[in-house]
Coordinates of C-alpha atoms in Angstrom, one line a residue:
Chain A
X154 CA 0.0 0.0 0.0
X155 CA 3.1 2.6 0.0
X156 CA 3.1 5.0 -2.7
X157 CA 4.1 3.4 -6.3
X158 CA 5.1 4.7 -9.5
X159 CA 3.4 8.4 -8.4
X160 CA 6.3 10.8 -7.1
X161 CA 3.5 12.8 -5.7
X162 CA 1.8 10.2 -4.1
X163 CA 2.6 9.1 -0.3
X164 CA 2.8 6.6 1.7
X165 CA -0.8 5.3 2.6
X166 CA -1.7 2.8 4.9
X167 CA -1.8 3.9 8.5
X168 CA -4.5 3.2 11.6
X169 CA -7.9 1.3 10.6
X170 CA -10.9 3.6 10.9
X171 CA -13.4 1.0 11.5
X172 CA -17.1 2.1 11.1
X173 CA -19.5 0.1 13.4
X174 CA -23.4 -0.2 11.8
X175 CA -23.1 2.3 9.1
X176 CA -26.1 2.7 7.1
X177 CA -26.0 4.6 4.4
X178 CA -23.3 4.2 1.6
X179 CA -23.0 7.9 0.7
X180 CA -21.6 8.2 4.5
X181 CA -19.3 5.2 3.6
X182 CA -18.2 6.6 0.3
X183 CA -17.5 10.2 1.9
X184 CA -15.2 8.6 5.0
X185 CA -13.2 6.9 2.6
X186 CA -12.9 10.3 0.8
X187 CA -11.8 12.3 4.0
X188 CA -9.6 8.8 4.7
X189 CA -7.3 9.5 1.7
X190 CA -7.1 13.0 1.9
X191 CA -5.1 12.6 5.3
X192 CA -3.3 9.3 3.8
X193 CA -5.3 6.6 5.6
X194 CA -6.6 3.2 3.7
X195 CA -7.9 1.2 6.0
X196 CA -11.6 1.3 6.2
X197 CA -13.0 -1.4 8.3
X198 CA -17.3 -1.8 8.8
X199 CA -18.9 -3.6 11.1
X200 CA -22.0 -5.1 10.3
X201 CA -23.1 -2.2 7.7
X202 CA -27.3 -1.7 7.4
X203 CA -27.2 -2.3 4.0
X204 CA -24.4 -5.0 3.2
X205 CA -21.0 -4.7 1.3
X206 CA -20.3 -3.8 -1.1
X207 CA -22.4 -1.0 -1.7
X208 CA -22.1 0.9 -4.9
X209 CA -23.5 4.0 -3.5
X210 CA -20.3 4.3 -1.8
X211 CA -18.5 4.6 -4.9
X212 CA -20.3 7.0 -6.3
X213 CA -19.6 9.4 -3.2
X214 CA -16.2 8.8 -2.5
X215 CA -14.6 11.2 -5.4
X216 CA -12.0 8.5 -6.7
X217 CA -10.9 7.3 -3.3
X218 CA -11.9 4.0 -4.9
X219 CA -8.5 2.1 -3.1
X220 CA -9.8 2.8 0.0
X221 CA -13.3 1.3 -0.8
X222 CA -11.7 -1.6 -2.6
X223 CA -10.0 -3.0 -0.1
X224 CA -12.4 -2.5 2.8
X225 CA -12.7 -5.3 5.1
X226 CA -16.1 -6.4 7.1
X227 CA -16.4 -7.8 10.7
X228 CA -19.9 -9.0 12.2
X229 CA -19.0 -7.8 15.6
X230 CA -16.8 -5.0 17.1
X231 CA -14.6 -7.9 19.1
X232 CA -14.0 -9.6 15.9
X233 CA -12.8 -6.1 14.1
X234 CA -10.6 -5.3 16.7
X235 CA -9.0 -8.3 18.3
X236 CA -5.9 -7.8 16.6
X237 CA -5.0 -3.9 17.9
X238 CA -3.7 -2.9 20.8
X239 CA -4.7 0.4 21.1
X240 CA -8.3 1.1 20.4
X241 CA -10.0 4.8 20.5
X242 CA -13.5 5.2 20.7
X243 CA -15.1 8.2 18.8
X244 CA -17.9 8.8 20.7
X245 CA -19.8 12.2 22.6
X246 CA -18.9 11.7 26.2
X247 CA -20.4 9.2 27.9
X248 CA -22.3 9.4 31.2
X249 CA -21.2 5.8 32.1
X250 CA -18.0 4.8 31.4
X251 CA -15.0 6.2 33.1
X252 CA -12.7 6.2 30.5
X253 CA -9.7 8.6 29.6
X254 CA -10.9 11.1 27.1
X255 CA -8.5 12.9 24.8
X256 CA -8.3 15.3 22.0
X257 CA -7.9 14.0 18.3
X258 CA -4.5 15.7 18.5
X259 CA -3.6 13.8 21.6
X260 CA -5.1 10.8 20.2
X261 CA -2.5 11.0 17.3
X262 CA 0.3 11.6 19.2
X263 CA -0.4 8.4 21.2
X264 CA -1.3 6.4 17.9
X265 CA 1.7 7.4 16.2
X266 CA 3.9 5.7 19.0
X267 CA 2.5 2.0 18.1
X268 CA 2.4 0.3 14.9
X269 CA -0.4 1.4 12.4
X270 CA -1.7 -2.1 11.9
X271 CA -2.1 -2.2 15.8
X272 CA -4.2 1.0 16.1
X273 CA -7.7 1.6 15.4
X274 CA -10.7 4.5 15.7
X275 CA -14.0 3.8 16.3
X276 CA -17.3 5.4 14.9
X277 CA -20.8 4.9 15.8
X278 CA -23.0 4.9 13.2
X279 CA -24.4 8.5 11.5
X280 CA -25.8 10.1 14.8
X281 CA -22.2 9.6 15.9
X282 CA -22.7 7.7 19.1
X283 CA -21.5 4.7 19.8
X284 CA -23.0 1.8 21.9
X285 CA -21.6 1.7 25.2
X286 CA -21.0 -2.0 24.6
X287 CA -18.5 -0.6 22.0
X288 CA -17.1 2.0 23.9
X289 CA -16.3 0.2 26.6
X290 CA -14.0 -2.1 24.9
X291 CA -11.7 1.0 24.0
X292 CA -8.4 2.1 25.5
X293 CA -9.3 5.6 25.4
X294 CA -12.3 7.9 24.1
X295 CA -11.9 10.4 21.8
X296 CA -14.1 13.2 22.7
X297 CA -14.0 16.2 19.5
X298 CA -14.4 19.3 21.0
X299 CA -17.0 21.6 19.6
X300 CA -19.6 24.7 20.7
X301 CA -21.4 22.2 22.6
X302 CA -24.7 24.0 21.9
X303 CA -24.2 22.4 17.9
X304 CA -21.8 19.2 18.9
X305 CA -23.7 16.5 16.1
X306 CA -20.9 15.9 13.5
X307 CA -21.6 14.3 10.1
X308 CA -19.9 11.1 10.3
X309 CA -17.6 11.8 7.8
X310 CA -16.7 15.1 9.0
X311 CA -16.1 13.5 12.7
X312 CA -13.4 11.0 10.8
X313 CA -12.3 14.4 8.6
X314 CA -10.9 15.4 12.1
X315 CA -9.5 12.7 13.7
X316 CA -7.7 11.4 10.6
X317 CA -5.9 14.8 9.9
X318 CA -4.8 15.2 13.2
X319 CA -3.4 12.1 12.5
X320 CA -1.9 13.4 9.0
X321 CA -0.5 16.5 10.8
X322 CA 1.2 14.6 13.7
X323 CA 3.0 12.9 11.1
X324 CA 3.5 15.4 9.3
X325 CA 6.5 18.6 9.7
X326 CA 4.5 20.8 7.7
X327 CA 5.9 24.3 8.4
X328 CA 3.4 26.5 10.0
X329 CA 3.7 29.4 8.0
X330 CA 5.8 28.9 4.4
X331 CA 6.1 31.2 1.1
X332 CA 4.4 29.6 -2.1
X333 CA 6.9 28.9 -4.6
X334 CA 6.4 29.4 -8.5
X335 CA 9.3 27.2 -10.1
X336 CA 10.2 30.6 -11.5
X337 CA 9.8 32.7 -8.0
X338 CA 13.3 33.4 -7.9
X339 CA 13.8 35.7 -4.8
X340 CA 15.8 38.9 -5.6
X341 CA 18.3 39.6 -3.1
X342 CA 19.3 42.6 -0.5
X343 CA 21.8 44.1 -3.4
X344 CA 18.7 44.2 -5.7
X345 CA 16.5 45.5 -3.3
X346 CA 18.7 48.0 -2.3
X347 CA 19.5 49.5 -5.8
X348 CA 15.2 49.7 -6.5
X349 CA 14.9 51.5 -2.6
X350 CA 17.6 54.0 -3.4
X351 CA 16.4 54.4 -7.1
X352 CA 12.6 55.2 -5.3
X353 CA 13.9 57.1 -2.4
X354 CA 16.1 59.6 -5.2
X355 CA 13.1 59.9 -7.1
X356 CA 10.9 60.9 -4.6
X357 CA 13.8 63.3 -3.2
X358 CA 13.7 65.0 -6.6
X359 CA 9.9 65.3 -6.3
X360 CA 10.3 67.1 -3.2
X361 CA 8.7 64.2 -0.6
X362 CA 11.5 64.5 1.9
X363 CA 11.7 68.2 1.9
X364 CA 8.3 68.0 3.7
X365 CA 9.5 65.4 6.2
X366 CA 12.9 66.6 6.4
X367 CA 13.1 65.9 10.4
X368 CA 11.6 62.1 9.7
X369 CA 13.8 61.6 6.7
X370 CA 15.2 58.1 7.9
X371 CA 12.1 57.2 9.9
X372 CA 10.2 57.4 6.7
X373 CA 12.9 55.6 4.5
X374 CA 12.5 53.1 6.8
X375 CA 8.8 52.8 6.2
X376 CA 9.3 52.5 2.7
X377 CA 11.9 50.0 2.6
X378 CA 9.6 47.8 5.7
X379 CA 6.9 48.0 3.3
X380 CA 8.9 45.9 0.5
X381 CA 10.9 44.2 2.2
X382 CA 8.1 42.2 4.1
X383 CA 7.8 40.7 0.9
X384 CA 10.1 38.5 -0.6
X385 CA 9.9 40.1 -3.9
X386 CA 11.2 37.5 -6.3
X387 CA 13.5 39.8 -9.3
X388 CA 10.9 39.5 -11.5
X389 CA 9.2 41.7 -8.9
X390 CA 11.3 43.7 -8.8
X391 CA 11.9 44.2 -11.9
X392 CA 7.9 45.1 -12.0
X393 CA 8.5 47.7 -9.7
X394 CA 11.4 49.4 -11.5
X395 CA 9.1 49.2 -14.2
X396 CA 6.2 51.6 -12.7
X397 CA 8.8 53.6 -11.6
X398 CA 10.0 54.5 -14.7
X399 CA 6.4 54.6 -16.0
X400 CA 5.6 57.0 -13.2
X401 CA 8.2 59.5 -14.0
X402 CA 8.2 59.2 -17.7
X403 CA 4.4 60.4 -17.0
X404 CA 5.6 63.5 -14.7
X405 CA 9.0 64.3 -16.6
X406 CA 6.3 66.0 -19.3
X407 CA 5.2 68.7 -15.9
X408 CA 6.7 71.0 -13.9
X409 CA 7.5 68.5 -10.6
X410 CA 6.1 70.4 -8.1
X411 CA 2.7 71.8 -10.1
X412 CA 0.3 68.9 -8.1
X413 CA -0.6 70.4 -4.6
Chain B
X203 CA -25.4 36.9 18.8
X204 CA -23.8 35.4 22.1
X205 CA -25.3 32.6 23.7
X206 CA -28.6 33.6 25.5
X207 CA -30.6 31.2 27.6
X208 CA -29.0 28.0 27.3
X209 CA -26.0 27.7 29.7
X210 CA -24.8 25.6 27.2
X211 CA -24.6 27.5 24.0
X212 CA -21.0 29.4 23.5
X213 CA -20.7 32.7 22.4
X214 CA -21.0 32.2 18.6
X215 CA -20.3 35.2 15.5
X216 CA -16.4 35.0 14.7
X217 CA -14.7 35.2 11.6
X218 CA -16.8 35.5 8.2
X219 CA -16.4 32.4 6.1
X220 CA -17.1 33.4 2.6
X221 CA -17.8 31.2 -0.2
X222 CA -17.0 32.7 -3.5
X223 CA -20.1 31.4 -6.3
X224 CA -20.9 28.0 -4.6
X225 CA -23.1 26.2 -6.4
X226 CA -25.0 23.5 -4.7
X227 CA -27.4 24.2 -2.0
X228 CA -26.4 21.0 -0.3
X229 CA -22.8 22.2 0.1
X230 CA -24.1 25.7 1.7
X231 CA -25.8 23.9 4.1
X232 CA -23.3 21.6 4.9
X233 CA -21.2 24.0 5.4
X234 CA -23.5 26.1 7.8
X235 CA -23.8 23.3 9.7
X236 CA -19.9 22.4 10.1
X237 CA -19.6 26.3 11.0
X238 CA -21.7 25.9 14.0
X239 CA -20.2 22.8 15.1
X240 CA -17.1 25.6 15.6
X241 CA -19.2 28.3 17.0
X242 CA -19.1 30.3 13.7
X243 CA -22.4 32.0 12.8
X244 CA -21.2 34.6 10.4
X245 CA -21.6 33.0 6.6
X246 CA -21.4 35.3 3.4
X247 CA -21.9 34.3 -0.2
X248 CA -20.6 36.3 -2.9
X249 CA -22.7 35.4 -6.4
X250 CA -24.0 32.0 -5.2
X251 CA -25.0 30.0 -8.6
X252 CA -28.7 29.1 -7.4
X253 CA -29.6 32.7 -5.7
X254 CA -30.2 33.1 -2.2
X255 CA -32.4 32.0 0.1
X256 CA -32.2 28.9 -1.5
X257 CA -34.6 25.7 0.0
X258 CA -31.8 23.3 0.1
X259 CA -29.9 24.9 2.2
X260 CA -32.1 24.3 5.2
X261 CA -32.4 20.8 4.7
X262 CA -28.9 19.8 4.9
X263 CA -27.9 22.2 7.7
X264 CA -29.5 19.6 9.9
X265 CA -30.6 22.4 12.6
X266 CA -28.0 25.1 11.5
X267 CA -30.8 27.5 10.8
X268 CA -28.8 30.2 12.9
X269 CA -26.1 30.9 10.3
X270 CA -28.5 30.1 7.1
X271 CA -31.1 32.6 8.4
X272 CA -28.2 35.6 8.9
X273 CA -26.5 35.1 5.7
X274 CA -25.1 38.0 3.5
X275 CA -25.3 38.1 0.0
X276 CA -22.4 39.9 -1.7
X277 CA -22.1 40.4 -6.3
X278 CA -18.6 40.7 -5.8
X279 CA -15.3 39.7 -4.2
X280 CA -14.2 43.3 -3.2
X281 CA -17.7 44.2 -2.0
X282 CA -17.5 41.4 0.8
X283 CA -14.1 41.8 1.9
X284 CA -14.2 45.9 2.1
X285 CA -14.5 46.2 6.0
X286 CA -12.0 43.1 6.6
X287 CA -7.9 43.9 7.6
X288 CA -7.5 40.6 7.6
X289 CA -8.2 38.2 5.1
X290 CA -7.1 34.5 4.1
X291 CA -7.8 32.7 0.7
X292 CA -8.1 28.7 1.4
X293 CA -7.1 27.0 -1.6
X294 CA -4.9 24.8 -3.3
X295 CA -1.3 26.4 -3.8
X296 CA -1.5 28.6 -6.5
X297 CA 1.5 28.9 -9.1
X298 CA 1.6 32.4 -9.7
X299 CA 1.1 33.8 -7.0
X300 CA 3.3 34.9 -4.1
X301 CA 2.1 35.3 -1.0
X302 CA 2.5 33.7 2.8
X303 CA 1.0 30.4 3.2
X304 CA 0.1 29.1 6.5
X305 CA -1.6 25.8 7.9
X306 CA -5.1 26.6 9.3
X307 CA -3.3 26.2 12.5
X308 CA -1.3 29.3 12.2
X309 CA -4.3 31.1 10.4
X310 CA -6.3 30.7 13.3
X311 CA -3.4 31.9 15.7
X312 CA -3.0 35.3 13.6
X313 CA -7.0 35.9 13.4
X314 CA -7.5 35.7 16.8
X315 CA -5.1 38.3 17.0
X316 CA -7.8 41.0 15.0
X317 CA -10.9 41.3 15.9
X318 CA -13.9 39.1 14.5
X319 CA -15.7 41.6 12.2
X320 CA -12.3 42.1 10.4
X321 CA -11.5 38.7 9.6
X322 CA -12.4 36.7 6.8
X323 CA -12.0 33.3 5.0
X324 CA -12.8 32.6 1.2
X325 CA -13.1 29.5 -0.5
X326 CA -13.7 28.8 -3.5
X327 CA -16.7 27.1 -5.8
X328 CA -17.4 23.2 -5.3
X329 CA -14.0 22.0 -6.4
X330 CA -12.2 24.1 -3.8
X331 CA -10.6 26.6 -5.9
X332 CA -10.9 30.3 -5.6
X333 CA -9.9 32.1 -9.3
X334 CA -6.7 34.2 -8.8
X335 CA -8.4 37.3 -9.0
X336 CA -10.0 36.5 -6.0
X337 CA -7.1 35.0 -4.1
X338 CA -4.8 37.9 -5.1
X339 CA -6.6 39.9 -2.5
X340 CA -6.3 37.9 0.6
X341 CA -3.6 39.1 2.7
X342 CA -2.5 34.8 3.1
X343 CA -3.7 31.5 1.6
X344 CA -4.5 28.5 3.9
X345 CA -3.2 25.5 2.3
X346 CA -4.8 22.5 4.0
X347 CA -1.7 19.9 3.9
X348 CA -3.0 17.0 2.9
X349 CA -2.5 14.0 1.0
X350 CA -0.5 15.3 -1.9
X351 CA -1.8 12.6 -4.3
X352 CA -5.5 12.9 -3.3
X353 CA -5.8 16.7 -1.8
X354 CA -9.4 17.2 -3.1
X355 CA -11.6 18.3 -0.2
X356 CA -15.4 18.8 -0.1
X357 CA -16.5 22.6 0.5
X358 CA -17.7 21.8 4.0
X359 CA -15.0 19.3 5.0
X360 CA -12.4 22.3 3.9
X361 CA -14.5 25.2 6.1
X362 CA -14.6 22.1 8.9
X363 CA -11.1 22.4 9.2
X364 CA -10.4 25.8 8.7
X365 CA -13.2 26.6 11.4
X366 CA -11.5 23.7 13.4
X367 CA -8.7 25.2 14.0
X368 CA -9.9 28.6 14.6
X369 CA -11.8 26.8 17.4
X370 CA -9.0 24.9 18.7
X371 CA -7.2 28.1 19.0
X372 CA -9.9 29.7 21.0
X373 CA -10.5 27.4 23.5
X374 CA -8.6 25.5 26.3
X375 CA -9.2 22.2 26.1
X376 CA -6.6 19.8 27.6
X377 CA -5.0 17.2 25.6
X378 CA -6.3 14.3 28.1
X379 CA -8.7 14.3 30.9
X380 CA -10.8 11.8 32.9
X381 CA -14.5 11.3 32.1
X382 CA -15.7 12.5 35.1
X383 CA -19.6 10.8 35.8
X384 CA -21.4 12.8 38.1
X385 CA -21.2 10.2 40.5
X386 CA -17.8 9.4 39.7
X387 CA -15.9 10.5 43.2
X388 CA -12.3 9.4 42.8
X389 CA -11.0 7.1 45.6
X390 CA -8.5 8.2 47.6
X391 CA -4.8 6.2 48.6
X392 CA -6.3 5.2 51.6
X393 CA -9.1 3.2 49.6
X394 CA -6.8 1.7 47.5
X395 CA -4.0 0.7 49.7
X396 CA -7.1 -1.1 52.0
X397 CA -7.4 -2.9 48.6
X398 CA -3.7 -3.8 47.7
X399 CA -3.2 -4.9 51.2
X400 CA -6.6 -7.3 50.9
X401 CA -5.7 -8.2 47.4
X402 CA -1.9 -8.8 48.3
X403 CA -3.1 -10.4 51.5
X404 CA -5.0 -13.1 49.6
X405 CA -3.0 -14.0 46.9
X406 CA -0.5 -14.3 49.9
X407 CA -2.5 -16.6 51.3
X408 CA -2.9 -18.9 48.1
X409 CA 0.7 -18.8 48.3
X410 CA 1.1 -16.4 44.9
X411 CA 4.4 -14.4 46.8
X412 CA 5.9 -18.0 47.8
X413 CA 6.7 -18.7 44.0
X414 CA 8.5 -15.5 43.3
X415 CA 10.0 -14.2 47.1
X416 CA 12.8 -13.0 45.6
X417 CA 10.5 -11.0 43.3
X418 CA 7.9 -10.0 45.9
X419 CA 8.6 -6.3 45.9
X420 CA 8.5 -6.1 42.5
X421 CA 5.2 -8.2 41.5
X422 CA 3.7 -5.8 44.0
X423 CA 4.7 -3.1 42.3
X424 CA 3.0 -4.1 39.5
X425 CA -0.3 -5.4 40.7
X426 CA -0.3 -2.2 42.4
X427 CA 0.3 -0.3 39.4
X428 CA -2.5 -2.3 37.6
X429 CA -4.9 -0.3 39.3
X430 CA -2.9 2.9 40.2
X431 CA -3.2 4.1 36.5
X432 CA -6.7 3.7 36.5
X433 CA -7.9 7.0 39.2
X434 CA -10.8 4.1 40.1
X435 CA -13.9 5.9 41.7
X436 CA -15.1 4.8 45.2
X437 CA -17.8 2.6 43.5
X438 CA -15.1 0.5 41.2
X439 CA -12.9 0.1 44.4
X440 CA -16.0 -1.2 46.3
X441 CA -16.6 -3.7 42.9
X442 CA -12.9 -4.9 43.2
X443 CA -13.4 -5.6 46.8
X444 CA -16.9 -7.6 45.8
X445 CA -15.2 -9.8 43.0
X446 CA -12.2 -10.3 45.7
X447 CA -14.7 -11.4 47.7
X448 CA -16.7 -14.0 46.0
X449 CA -13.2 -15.1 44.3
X450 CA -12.2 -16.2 48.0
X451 CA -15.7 -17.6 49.0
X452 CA -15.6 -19.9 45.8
X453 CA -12.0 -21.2 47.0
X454 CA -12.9 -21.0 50.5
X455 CA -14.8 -24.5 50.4
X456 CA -11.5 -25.9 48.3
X457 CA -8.4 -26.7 49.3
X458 CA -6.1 -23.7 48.9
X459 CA -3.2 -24.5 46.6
X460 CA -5.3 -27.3 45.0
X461 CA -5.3 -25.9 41.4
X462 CA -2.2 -26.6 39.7

């Protein structure tokens, strides 16, 4: 199940989500959806209302048709899970069962310390609860937390969440990051420098200092801060120069103080 | 638009999530309802394909009536965004375009840093893409990092975790805690020692210690930790003490070190 010929493609596999009574196949189709969009394949059912397979379910999933092909069904939540050793239930919070209850992003931490075919999350069917006869059999309960005036997640949206915290614990995707074109070349400081003092001399001859003569480098400043915040790639900058000259091409014509 | 009578409604509003020419009802209301799951209330449409109010909506918002009932209709891009300082384009990374890119994570931290009314998220039509024109004017894109080889995410799965993470962010919920039942007083050391000692006590008496004396310290240890980990109520501890207690009644009548 790790990624093939695709370069883009990664490795997919990880924890099962395992599904106990689904019932309708759209809800089946769009888990296995959310599944692959945080990497996951292995989609387990237990005792699905309307059988398996279920073509509906293909029809819903968007082409996440290797997680639907390769599901696997259990009659009973003991049978689906005897093999794992660490077993989450994805349930509300449950008045009767003292149980530690974690976040999906403590949930993922945990899971990612065992191996992925020993790991498994459990969801109740589309009301999102699961029987207490299920919970109970779980190490730990994972308990989603919402505005708790509005808590009723779709099904699929409940395994969205848990299966990209999952993605994201596993992931070292940098917080914040600059989008790269393949040509986004990023000018550097000499560039920069030669467009600031071309702008600053132009605006000099235009008189723009003369009226902040006292703020003079506070205001260079300000200029430069405002560029410079950017990563201007030297096509950018080359942009820039390029309105510059446009711009006093335009007021060359006039006398450079006749506005205002 | 904060909560009112029930004690457990949060304060929702936030953020605007604004979804630039969506197209199927279905998805608007899917997405109301994914908003409230995250306390947002505040949903714009700019050009939405099927006109506004539109029917179908409702019926997939399952009970989201809140946000479907206050939302804005905009022609344009710019005419939505006007009053916002701070606004974040959610799509796919675009090629060329240069701007900051942050996880919804690191969105979330940065718009709870301006004030609601100011802040605003757009997505993009069905396929979760926003045209460039659009995404030139955000101040960052939210890319979602996903499964590179399968990143396509419904509409309302991508607001889910956009509106997630701007929950996450404003709450404190710790990574683990105990389900706590109402009834669920946790017992105190001096309960559970009572129980070791009984427990040790009679497996003494069966001769369990004999076997492994020069291990005694150390098998105690672990019994003991057995139930240490567990922060057992009052109630479980008297339950322990009950199946102790018909354990040694049912060996009672036998001889002690009979079995095996």
């Amino acid at each position: 199940m790790a990624g093939t010929d695709n370069s883009k493609d990664m490795t997919i596999g990880g924890p099962a989500i395992i599904l106990v009574k689904p019932q309708l196949g759209e809800n089946i189709g769009m888990v296995a959806r959310a599944m692959l969009n945080c990497g996951l394949s292995r989609l387990w059912l237990v005792d699905p209302r309307d059988g398996w397979p279920n073509d509906i379910a293909w029809k819903t999933a968007s082409g996440a048709d290797v997680v639907l092909d390769n599901v696997k069904v259990f009659q009973t939540v003991e049978e689906a899970i005897k093999d794992l050793t660490l077993v989450f239930a994805t349930t509300a919070r449950p008045r009767d069962i003292v149980k530690p209850i974690v976040t999906p992003e403590q949930a993922a931490i945990e899971a990612q310390a065992v191996p992925d075919e020993q790991v498994g999350f459990l969801f109740g069917r589309e009301n999102w609860g699961l029987d207490n006869s299920a919970t109970v059999l779980a190490n730990k309960i994972i308990n989603i937390p919402l505005n708790p005036a509005f808590s009723s997640l779709n099904l699929s949206q409940a395994v969205l969440l848990v299966a990209y915290a999952y993605l994201k614990q596993s992931q070292n995707t940098p917080a914040e990051y600059l989008s790269t074109r393949r040509d986004h070349d990023v000018a550097n400081q000499e560039s920069l420098l030669q467009f600031y003092e071309r702008l600053e001399g132009a605006i000099e001859e235009h008189g723009f200092f003369s009226r902040v003569e006292e703020k003079r480098e506070l205001m260079q400043h300000s200029i430069r801060s405002i560029f410079a915040r950017n990563q201007l790639s030297n096509q950018e900058v080359n942009i820039l120069h390029g309105i510059l000259s446009a711009l006093l091409k335009i007021r060359r014509p006039g006398s450079k103080k006749s506005q205002k």
